[in-house]
Every structure is written in structure tokens, then in C-alpha cells.
Short mmCIF file of C-alpha atoms in Angstrom, two decimals:
data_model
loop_
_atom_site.label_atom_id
_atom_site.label_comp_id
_atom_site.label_asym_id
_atom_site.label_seq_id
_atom_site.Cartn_x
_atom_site.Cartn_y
_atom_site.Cartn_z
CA UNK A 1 -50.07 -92.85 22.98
CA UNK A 2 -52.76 -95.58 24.44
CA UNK A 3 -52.15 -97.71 27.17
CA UNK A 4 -49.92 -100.28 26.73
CA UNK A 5 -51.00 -103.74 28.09
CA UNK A 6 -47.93 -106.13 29.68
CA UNK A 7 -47.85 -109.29 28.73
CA UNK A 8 -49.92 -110.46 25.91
CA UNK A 9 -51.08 -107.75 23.93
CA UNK A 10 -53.58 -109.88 21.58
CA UNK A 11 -56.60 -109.90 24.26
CA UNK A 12 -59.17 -108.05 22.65
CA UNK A 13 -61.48 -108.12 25.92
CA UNK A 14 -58.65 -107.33 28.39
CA UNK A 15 -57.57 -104.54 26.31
CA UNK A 16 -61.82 -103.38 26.46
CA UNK A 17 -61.43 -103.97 30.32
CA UNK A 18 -58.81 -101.91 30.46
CA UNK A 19 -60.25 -98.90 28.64
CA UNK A 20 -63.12 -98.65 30.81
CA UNK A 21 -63.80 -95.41 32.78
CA UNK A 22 -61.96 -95.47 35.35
CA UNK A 23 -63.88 -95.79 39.17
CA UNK A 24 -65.17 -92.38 41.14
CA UNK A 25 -63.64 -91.14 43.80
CA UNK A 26 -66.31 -92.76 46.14
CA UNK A 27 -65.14 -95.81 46.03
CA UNK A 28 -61.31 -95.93 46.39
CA UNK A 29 -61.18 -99.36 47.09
CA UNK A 30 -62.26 -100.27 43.15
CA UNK A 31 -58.97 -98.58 42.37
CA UNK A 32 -56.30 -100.81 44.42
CA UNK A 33 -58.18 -103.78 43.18
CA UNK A 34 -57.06 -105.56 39.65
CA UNK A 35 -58.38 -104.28 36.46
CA UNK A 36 -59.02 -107.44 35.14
CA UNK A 37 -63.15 -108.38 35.90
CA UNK A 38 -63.41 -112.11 37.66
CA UNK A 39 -64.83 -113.40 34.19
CA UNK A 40 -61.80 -112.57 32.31
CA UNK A 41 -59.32 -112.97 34.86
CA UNK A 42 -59.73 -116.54 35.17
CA UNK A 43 -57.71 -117.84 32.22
CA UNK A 44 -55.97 -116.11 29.66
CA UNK A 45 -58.28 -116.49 26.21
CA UNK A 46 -56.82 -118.03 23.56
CA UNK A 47 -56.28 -116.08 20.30
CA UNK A 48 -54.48 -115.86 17.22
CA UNK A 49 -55.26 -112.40 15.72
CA UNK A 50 -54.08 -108.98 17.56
CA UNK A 51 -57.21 -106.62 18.16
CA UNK A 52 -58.80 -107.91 15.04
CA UNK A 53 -62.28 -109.47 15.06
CA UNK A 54 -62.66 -109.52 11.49
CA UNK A 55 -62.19 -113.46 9.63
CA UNK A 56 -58.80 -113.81 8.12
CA UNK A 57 -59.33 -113.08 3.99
CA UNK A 58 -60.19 -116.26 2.31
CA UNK A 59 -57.71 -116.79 -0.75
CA UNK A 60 -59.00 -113.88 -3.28
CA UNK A 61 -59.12 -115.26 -7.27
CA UNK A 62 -56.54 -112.37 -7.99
CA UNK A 63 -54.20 -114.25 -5.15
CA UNK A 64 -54.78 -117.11 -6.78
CA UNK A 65 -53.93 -116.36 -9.75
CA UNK A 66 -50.38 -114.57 -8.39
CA UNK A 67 -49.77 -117.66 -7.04
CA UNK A 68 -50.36 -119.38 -10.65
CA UNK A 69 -48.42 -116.92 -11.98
CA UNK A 70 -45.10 -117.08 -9.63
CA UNK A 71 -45.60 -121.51 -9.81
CA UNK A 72 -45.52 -121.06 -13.78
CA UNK A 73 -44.21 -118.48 -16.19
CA UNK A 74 -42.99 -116.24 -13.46
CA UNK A 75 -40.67 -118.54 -12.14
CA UNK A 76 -37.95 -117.03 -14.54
CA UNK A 77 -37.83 -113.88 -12.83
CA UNK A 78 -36.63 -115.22 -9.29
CA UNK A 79 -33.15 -115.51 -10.20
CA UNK A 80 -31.03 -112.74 -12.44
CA UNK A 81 -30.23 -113.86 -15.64
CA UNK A 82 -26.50 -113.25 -15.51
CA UNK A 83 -25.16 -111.08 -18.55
CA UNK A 84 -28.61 -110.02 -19.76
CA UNK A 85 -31.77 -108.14 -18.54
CA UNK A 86 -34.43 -110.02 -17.02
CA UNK A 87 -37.32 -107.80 -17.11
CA UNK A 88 -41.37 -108.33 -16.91
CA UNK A 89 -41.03 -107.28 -20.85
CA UNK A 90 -39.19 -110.27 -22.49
CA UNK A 91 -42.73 -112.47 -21.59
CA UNK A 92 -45.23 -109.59 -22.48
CA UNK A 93 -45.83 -109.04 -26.54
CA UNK A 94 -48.65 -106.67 -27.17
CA UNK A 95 -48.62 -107.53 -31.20
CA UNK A 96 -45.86 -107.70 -33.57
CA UNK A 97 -46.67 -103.88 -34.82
CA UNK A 98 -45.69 -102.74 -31.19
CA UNK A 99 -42.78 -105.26 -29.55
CA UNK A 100 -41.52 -104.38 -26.52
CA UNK A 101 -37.90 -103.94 -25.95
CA UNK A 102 -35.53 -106.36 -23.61
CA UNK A 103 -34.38 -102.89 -21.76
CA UNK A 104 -37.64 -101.68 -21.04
CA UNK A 105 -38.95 -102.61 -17.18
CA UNK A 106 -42.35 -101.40 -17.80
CA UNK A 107 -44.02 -102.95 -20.86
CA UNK A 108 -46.49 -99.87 -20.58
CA UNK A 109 -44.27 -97.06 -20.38
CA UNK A 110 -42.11 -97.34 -23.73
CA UNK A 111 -40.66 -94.03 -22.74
CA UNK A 112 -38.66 -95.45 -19.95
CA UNK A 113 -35.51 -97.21 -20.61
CA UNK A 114 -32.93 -98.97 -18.41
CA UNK A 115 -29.58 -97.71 -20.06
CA UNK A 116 -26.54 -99.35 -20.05
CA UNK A 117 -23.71 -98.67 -17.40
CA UNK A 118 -20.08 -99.07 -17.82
CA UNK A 119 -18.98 -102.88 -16.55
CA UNK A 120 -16.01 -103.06 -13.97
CA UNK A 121 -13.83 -104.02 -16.88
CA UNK A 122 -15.28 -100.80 -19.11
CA UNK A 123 -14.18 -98.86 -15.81
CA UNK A 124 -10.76 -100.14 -14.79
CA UNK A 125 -10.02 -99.52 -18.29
CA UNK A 126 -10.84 -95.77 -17.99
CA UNK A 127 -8.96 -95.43 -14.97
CA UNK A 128 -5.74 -97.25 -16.55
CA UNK A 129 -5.88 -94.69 -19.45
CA UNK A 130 -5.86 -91.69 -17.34
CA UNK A 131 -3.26 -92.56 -14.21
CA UNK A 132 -1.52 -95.21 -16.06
CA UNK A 133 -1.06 -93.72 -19.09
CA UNK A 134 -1.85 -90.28 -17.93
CA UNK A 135 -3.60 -89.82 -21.47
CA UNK A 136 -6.00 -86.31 -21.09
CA UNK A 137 -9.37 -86.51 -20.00
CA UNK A 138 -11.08 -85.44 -23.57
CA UNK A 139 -8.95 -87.94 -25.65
CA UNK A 140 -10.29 -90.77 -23.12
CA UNK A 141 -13.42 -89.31 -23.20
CA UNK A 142 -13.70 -89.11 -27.28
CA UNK A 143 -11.80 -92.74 -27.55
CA UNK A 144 -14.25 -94.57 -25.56
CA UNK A 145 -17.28 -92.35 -26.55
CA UNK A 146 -17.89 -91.67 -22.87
CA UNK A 147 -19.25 -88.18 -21.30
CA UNK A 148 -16.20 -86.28 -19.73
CA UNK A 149 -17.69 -85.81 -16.72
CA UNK A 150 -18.64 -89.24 -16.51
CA UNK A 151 -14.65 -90.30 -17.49
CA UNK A 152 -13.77 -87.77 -14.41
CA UNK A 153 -16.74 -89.50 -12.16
CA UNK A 154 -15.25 -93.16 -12.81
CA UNK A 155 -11.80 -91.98 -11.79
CA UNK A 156 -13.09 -90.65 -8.67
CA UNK A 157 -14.71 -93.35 -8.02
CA UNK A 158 -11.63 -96.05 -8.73
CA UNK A 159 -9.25 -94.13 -7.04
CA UNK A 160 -12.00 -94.51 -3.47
CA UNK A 161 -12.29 -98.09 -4.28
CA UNK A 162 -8.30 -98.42 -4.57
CA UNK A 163 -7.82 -96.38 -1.68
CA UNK A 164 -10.01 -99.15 0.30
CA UNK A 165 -8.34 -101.70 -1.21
CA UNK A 166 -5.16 -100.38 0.59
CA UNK A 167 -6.49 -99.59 3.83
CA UNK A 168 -8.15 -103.49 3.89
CA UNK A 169 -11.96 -101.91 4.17
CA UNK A 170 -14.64 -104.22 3.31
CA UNK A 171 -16.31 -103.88 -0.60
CA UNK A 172 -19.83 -104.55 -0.99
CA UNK A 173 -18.69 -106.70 -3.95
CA UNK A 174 -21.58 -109.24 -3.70
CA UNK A 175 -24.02 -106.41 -3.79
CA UNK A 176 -22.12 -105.00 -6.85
CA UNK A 177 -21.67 -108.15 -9.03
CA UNK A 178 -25.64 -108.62 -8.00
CA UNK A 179 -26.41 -105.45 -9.71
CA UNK A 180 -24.42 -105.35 -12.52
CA UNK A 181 -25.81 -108.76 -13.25
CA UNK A 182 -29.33 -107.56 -13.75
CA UNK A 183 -28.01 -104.12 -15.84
CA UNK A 184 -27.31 -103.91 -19.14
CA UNK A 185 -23.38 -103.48 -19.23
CA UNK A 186 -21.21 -102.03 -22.03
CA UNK A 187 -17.64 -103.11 -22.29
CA UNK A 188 -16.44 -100.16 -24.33
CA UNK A 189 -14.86 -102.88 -26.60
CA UNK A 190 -14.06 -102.37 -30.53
CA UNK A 191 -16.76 -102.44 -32.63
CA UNK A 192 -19.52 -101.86 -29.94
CA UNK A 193 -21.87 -99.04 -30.40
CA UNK A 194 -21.29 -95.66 -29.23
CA UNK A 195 -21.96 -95.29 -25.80
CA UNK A 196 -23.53 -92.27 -25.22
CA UNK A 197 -23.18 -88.47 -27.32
CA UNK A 198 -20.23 -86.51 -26.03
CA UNK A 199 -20.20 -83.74 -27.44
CA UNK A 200 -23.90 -82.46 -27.18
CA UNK A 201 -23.94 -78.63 -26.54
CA UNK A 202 -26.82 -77.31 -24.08
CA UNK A 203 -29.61 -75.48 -26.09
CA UNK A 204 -30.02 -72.41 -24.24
CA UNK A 205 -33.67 -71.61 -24.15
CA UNK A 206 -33.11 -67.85 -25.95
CA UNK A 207 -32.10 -69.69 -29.10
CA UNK A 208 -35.30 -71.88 -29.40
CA UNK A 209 -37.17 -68.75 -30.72
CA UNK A 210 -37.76 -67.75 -33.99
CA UNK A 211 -36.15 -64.31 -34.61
CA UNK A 212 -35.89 -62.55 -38.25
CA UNK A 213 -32.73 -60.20 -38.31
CA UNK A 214 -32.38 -57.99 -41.09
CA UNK A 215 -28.68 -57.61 -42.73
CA UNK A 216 -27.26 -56.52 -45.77
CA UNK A 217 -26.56 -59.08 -48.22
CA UNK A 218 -22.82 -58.71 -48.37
CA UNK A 219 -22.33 -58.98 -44.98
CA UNK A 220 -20.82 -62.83 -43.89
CA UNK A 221 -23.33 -64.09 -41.06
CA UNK A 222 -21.70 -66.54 -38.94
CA UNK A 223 -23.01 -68.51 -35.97
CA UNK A 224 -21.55 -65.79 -33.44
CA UNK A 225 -23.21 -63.55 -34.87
CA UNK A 226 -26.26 -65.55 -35.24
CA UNK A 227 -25.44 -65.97 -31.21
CA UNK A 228 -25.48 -62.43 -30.86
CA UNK A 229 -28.90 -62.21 -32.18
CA UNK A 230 -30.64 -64.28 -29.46
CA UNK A 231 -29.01 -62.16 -26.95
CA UNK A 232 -25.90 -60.42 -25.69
CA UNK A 233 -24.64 -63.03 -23.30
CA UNK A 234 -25.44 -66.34 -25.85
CA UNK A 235 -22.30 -68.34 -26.94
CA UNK A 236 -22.18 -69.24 -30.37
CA UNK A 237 -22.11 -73.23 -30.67
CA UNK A 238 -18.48 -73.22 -31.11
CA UNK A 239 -17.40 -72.06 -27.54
CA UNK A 240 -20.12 -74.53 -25.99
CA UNK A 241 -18.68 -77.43 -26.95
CA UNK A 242 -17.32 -79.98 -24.31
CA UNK A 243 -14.27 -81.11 -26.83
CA UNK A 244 -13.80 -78.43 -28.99
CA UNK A 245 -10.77 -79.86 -30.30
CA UNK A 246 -12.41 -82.99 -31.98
CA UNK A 247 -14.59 -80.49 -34.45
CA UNK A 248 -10.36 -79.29 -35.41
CA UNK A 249 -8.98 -82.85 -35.61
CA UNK A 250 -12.20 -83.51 -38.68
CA UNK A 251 -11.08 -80.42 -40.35
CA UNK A 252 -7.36 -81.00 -40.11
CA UNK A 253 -8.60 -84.80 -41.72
CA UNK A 254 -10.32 -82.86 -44.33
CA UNK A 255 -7.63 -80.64 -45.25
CA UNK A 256 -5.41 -83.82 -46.24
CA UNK A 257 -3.75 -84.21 -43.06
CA UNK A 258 -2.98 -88.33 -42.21
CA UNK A 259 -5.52 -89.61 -39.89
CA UNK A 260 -2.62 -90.71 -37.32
CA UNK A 261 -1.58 -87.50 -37.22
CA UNK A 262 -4.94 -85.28 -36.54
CA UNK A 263 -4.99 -87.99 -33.79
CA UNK A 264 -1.93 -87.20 -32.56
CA UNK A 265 -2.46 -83.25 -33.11
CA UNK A 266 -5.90 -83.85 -30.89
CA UNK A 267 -4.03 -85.53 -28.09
CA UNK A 268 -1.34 -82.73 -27.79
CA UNK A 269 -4.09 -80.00 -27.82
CA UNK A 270 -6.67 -81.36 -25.51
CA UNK A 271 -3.56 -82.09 -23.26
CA UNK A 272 -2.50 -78.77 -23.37
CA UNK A 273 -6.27 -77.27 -23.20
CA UNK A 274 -6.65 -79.22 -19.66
CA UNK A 275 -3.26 -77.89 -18.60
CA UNK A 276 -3.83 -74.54 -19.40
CA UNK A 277 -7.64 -74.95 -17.43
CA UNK A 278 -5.20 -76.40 -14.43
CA UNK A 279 -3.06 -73.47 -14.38
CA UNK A 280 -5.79 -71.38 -14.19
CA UNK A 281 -7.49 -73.28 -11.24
CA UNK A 282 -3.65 -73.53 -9.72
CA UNK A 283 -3.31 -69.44 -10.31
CA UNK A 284 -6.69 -69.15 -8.59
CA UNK A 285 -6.13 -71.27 -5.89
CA UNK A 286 -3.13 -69.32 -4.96
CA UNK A 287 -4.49 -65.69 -5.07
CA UNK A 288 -6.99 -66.88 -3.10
CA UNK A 289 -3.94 -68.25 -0.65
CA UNK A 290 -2.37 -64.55 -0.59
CA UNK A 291 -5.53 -63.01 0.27
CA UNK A 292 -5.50 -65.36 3.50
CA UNK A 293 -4.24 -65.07 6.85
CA UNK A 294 -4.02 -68.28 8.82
CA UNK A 295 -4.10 -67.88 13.10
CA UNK A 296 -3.63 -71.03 14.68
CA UNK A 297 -5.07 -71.36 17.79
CA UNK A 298 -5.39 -74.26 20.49
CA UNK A 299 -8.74 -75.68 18.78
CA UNK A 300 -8.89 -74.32 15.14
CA UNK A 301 -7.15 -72.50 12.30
CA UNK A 302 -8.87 -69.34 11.63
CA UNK A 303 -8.96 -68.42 7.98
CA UNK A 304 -9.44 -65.26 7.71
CA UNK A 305 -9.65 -63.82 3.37
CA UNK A 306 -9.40 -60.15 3.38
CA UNK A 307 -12.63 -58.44 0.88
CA UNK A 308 -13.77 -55.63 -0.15
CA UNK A 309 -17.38 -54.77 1.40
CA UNK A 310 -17.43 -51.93 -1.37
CA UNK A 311 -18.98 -54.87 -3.40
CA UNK A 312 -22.04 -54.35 -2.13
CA UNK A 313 -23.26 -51.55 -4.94
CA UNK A 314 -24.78 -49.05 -5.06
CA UNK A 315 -28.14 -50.85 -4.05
CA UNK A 316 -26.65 -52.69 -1.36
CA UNK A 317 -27.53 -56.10 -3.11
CA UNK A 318 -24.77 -57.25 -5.71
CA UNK A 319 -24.19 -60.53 -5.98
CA UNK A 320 -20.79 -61.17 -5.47
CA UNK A 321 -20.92 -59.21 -2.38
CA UNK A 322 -20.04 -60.79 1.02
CA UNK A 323 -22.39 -61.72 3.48
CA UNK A 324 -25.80 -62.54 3.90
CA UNK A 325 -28.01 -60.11 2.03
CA UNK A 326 -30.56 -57.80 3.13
CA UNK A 327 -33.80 -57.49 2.11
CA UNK A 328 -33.93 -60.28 -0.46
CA UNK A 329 -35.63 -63.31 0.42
CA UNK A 330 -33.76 -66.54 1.40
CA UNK A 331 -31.73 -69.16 -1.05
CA UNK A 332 -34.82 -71.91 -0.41
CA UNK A 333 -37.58 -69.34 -0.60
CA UNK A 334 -36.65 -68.69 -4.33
CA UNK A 335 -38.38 -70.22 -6.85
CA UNK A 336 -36.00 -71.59 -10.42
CA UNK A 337 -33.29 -72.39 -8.09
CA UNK A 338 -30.88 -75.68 -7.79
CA UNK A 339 -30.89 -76.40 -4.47
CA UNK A 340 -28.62 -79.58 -4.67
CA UNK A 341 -25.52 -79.72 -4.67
CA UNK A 342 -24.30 -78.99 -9.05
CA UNK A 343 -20.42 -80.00 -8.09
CA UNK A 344 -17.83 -82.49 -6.57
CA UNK A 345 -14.92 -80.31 -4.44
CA UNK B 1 -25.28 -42.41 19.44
CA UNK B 2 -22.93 -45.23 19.93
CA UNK B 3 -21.79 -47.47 16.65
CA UNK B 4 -20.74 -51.03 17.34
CA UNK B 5 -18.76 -53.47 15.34
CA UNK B 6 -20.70 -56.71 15.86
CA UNK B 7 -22.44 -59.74 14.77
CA UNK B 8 -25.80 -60.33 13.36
CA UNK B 9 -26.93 -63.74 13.38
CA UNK B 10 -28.04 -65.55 10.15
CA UNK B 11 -28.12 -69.01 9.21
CA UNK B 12 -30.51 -71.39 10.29
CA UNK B 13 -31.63 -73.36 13.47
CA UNK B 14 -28.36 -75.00 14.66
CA UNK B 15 -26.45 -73.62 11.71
CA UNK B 16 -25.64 -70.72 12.36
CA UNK B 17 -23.82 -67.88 10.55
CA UNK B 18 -22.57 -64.27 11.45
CA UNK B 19 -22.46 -61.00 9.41
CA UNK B 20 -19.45 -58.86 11.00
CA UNK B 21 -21.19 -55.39 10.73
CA UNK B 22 -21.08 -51.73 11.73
CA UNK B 23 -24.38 -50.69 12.84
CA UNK B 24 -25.79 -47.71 15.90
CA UNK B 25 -26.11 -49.66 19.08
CA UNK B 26 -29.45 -49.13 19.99
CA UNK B 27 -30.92 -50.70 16.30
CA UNK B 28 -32.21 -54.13 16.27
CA UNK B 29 -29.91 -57.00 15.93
CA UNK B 30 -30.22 -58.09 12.26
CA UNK B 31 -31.12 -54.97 10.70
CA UNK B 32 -29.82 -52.91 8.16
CA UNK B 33 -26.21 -52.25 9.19
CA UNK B 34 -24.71 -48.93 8.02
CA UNK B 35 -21.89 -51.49 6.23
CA UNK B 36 -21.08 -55.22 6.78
CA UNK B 37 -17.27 -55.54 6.78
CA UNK B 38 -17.21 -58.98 6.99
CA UNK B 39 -18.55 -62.58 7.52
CA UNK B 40 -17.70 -65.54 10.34
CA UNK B 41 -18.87 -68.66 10.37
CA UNK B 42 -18.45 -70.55 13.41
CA UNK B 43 -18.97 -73.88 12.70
CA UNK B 44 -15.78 -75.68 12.34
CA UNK B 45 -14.74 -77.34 9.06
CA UNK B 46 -12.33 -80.09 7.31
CA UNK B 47 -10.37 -79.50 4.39
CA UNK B 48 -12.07 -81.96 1.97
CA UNK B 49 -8.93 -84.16 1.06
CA UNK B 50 -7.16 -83.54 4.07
CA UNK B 51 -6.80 -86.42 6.35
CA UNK B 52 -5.55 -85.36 9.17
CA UNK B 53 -8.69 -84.19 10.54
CA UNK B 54 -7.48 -80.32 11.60
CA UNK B 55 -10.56 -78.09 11.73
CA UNK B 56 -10.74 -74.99 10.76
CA UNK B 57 -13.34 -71.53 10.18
CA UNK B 58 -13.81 -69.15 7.97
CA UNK B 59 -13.58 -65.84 8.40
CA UNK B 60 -14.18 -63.36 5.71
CA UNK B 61 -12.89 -59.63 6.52
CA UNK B 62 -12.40 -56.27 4.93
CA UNK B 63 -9.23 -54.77 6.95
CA UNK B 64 -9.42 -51.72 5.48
CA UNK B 65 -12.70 -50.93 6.36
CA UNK B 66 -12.32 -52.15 10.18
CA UNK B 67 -9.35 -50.39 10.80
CA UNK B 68 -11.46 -46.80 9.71
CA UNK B 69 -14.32 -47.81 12.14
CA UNK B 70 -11.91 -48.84 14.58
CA UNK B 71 -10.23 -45.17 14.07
CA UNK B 72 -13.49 -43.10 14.48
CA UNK B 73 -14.09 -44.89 17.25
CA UNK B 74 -16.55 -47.90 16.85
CA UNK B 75 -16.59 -50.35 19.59
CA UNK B 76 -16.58 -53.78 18.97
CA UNK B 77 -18.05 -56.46 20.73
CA UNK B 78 -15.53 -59.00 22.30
CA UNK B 79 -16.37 -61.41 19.62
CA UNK B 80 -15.45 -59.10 16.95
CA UNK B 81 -12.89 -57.88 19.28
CA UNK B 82 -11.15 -61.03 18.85
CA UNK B 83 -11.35 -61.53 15.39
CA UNK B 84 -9.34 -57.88 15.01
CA UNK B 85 -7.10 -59.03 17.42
CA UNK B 86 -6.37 -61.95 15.06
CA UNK B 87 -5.43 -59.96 11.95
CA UNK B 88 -3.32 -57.17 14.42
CA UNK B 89 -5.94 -54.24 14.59
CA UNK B 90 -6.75 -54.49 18.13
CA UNK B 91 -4.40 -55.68 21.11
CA UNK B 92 -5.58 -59.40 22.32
CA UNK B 93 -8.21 -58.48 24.83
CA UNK B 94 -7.82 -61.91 26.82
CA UNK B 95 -4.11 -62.77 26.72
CA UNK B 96 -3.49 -66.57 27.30
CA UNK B 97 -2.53 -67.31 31.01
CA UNK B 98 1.17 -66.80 31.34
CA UNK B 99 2.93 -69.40 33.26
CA UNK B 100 4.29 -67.97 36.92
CA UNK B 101 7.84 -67.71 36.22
CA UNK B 102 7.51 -64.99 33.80
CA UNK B 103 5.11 -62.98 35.59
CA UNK B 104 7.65 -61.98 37.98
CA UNK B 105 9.42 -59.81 35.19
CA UNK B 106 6.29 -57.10 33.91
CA UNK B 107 8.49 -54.28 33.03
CA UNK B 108 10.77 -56.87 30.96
CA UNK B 109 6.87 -57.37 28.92
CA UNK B 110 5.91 -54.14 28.42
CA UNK B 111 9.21 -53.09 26.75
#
């Protein structure tokens, strides 16, 4: 770090003064005397600029014409326009073969869209439907045309906020309503448009190839066996989907079965899908509980889960085997690894 | 030559984390073991929706394994030591101070 001058520290000259080479050791006496030089050190020099000799910037045309800009038409960007989007788009129009959209921030980059995010009212609604009426995360997720695990996210989230609510700690409610105010909002209301796909499968990259596979003519080729084709481990489209049980409720409807109730039928099996997928996290849970031995001690509980090191292989290097492995190179040396965090606990 | 039960140090800088492993005394410290029986991890943790704030660590361990290495006469470390005293393998090594009024009666403790 340089030498720090007390004081004033926008003295251009006392800060040269100051860097000089400092005196031999011939003449001591230099050294106990002030640094400052009799010229300087009779009055402090008046100055506005900190170590800076070059003239301020005169006002620049492109300045100028900011300026212009934020006096005239860009006055209607200072404030949020409550309810819609106020972007840098609604003033530009390139020609009327290529309009720019209201939810587009950057009227170069058509490719980039603000989307819309649920409104409080959108959310509390969620959350009523799933601990108020305790309806099952799929039928609230294909009612409102929301992503399940964005359903699951909002009911994390409302329960925090409620949990604060209780315990008297402070929202950041301004900041919220400030936001929202400048997002486009859905309400999940009747007759709005879908809000996003929810039942989109993931296209596994094995299936984007072309293959031919030869079969006999008689033989009925279905999509698991189609699935098969890619590879061994590929699911057929069928056991990807989120909400399987929506693709039954449209063929119960076409079979002649009344709309009201394939509704009802969907509600009863997506419950009991999500209660079966709780039992199994519940059955989990409590093997994992018998394999444990808790020691309390004066500080900490030691949990101790009994393994099997036999896991290790053959090779030494299985995957599911406990402990840090040897001879393979560390989890953020690897390359075509996620490294952040893929799930909520 | 000798075979230890002990820890080898993995983890990172100020994260730290321990392989429990069986491995000839005189070979380096995070070599090839001849078998790892077992993680620790020593840095103390919450239950994530418990709010009471009780730590805990994890300690991962096969029992089967130690108590055969323990039987053909590994020696373990006092770290590792401790950790088998936990699950009932080895005798607690460093017993807890026992107040004065009950030291007067040894035989009565032994029995």
C-alpha cells in the first residue's frame, strides 16, 4: 500500500513532497525535520480535484443528449407503471414487419423474455388448495396449469412467510410489492392462458438419434419398445411423465366416462400416487432409523449408520460405496458435473 | 508389521472429513488402506427442521468388519478408539470423571 497522507489527501504537491527519496544517512538532521519544503508548507493549496491534474470533461454531445433523453421521452421510465411492464421496448418500433413485444427488456435481443410470475393472490391461492383443502399436489398442479415443483416451491415458500408472520419478523413487503409491480403477473384466474406446460417429459439425448430397427411385421411396436431401442436404461414416454394420471383421466373421457367423474377418478389417483410416494419416503426414512445408533454425549449426538464396506467392488471404486474414494479425481475436478445444489431437504 | 485402525484425512481446507480405515502403520497417511470400514465427519450439524438447535455428527461404520480387525488384533488410534467404544466394541478408554463418593467403593465397580 502507498503512504497515506493525514489530513487532506487532495494535495497533489504534498503528496510529490512526500514521495521524495528519502535523506542519506549523512545528514540525520534532514530526517527529524518536517517533510513538508518551506514553499509548500506555508499555506495549505487550495484544490478541488484529488491527485488529478487533468480538466474536468466538458459536457460530451452523447451526455447531452442523455440528458435530452431522461428531460423528454425517458421521463416515463422513472416511475413503475403499476400492473404492467415498463420496459425500454414499448417506445422503440423498428418497423411494423418486426414489433417489439411489451415483455421484452432488450429491444435487440428478441430471444429474451421477461415471463410472468405468479401474483401474491395466484400464490395464496395455491397454498389454500393444498393445506386448506389438502387437495394433492398434481390435481393443484394440473388445475392451475402450474409446474409441480413450482406448486411444491410456493408452499414452501408461504408456509416461511406464515411462519414470520407468527413470530412478528419484519417482511420486506415494500421491496416485494416494488417488484411485482414492474413483472408481468398472472392471477391464475378463469379464462387466463395457460401458465406454463406441465407435463413436458425431458428428451433424453439417446433418443434424439436416428436409429432404423428391423422387426417383423406382425410384431406390435410400442413406445417401450421403441425406448428399448435407444438404449437399455431409456424410459418409454409413459413412465416420464410428471402427472401420469392426467394422460388416464383423457382416456377415461374418451371411453364415455362423465367429465365430473374422470375428474374425480384423477383426484383419487394422484392422491393415492403421492401417498403411496410418501410411504415409500416414510419406509425409507425408517430403515435408515434402524440402521442407526444414537450416543448422546455432553456436546453432540453421534449418529452412527452401520454399512457394509464390502460395497466397495471388486475394483475398489463403486459408487455407492462409503467413503471418500481412492484414486479417482475429486467431485469439482470432474468435468459434466452439477455442482449446485439439484434439491430442497 | 503393525495394522492400525485410523483416520485419513479428506475434505478440504477447514472442512474436513475422515475415512475410518485399516491400513499397516508405517504407510503414508491417506493412502490406499487395505479396507475403509467407515466414515466420520467431525463437523457438527443441525437437523434441517429441527429448531431446537441440538447438533449432531455423522458417523458411518461397518461393525462387522471392526469387530474382525479388532479380533486379529488391529490397534486403533484413540480417535477411532472412541468411536468403537461408542457402538460397544471396545471398553471406553477415558471414562468420565467419577464424582468422589463413589470412588471409595472400586470392588462394588468392577463387579
Amino acid at each position: 500500500m502507498p503512504p497515506r497522507i493525514r489530513g487532506s489527501s487532495c494535495q497533489p504537491q504534498l503528496l510529490l513532497n512526500y514521495l521524495e527519496p528519502a535523506p542519506s544517512s549523512l545528514t540525520p538532521s534532514l530526517t527529524i525535520a518536517p517533510r513538508h519544503r518551506p514553499a509548500t508548507s506555508s499555506a495549505p493549496l487550495p484544490c478541488g480535484r484529488s491527485f488529478s491534474t487533468t480538466p474536468a470533461p466538458q459536457v460530451t454531445r452523447l451526455r447531452r443528449r442523455f440528458n435530452e433523453w431522461v428531460e423528454g421521452s425517458g421521463e416515463q421510465f422513472k416511475e413503475p407503471r403499476y400492473g404492467e411492464t415498463n420496459y425500454i421496448s414499448r417506445t422503440v418500433n423498428f418497423s411494423d414487419f418486426r414489433p417489439v413485444s411489451p415483455d421484452q427488456p432488450f429491444p435487440n435481443n428478441p430471444n429474451f423474455r421477461s415471463e410472468r410470475v405468479l401474483s401474491e393472490k395466484a400464490r395464496e391461492m395455491i397454498w389454500q388448495a393444498i393445506m386448506v383443502k389438502g387437495m394433492p399436489l398434481k390435481a393443484v398442479s394440473a388445475q392451475f396449469h402450474v409446474d409441480m415443483r413450482r406448486v411444491a416451491a410456493v408452499v414452501r415458500m408461504k408456509e416461511i412467510e406464515k411462519k414470520w408472520q407468527r413470530e412478528n419478523k419484519p417482511l420486506a413487503l415494500p421491496y416485494a410489492r416494488a417488484v411485482m409491480g414492474m413483472l408481468p403477473t398472472a392471477d391464475l384466474s378463469e379464462g387466463e392462458k395457460p401458465f406454463e406446460p406441465i407435463n413436458d417429459i425431458h428428451v433424453h439425448s439417446y433418443t434424439m438419434q436416428q436409429l432404423f430397427v428391423p422387426t417383423s411385421e406382425s410384431r406390435e411396436f410400442t413406445r417401450a419398445d421403441a425406448a428399448k431401442a435407444f438404449g437399455e436404461r431409456i424410459l418409454p414416454p409413459d413412465a416420464k411423465m410428471r402427472i401420469p394420471e392426467l394422460v388416464q383421466m383423457e382416456r377415461n373421457i374418451a371411453a364415455g366416462m362423465p367429465p365430473r367423474e374422470a375428474t374425480a377418478t384423477f383426484i383419487r389417483e394422484a392422491a393415492e400416487s403421492e401417498k403411496a410416494f410418501a410411504d415409500r419416503q416414510h419406509s425409507r426414512a425408517k430403515a435408515t432409523e434402524e440402521r442407526t445408533l444414537r450416543v448422546q454425549t455432553d456436546r453432540f449426538e453421534f449418529r452412527i449408520e452401520k454399512i457394509n464396506s464390502e460395497d466397495v467392488g471388486p475394483t475398489g471404486r463403486a459408487r455407492k460405496a462409503v467413503g471418500w474414494r481412492y484414486g479417482v479425481p475429486h467431485m469439482d475436478r470432474r468435468r459434466g458435473e452439477v455442482k449446485i445444489p439439484t434439491r430442497v431437504e | 508389521m503393525v495394522v492400525k485402525m485410523r483416520l485419513a484425512r479428506f475434505g478440504r481446507t477447514n472442512a474436513p472429513f475422515y475415512n475410518i480405515v485399516v491400513a499397516h502403520a508405517r504407510t503414508a497417511r491417506n493412502s490406499r488402506p487395505l479396507e475403509v470400514i467407515g466414515t466420520y465427519d467431525p463437523i457438527p450439524k443441525r437437523d434441517t427442521y429441527d429448531e431446537s438447535g441440538k447438533l449432531h455428527k455423522d458417523i458411518k461404520l461397518d461393525t462387522t468388519r471392526a469387530k474382525y480387525w479388532i479380533g486379529v488384533g488391529a490397534q486403533p488410534t484413540d480417535t477411532v478408539w472412541r468411536i468403537l467404544s461408542m457402538v460397544g466394541i471396545l471398553p471406553p478408554k477415558h471414562r468420565p470423571a467419577v464424582p468422589a463418593a463413589k470412588q471409595t467403593t472400586p470392588q462394588a465397580n468392577k463387579a
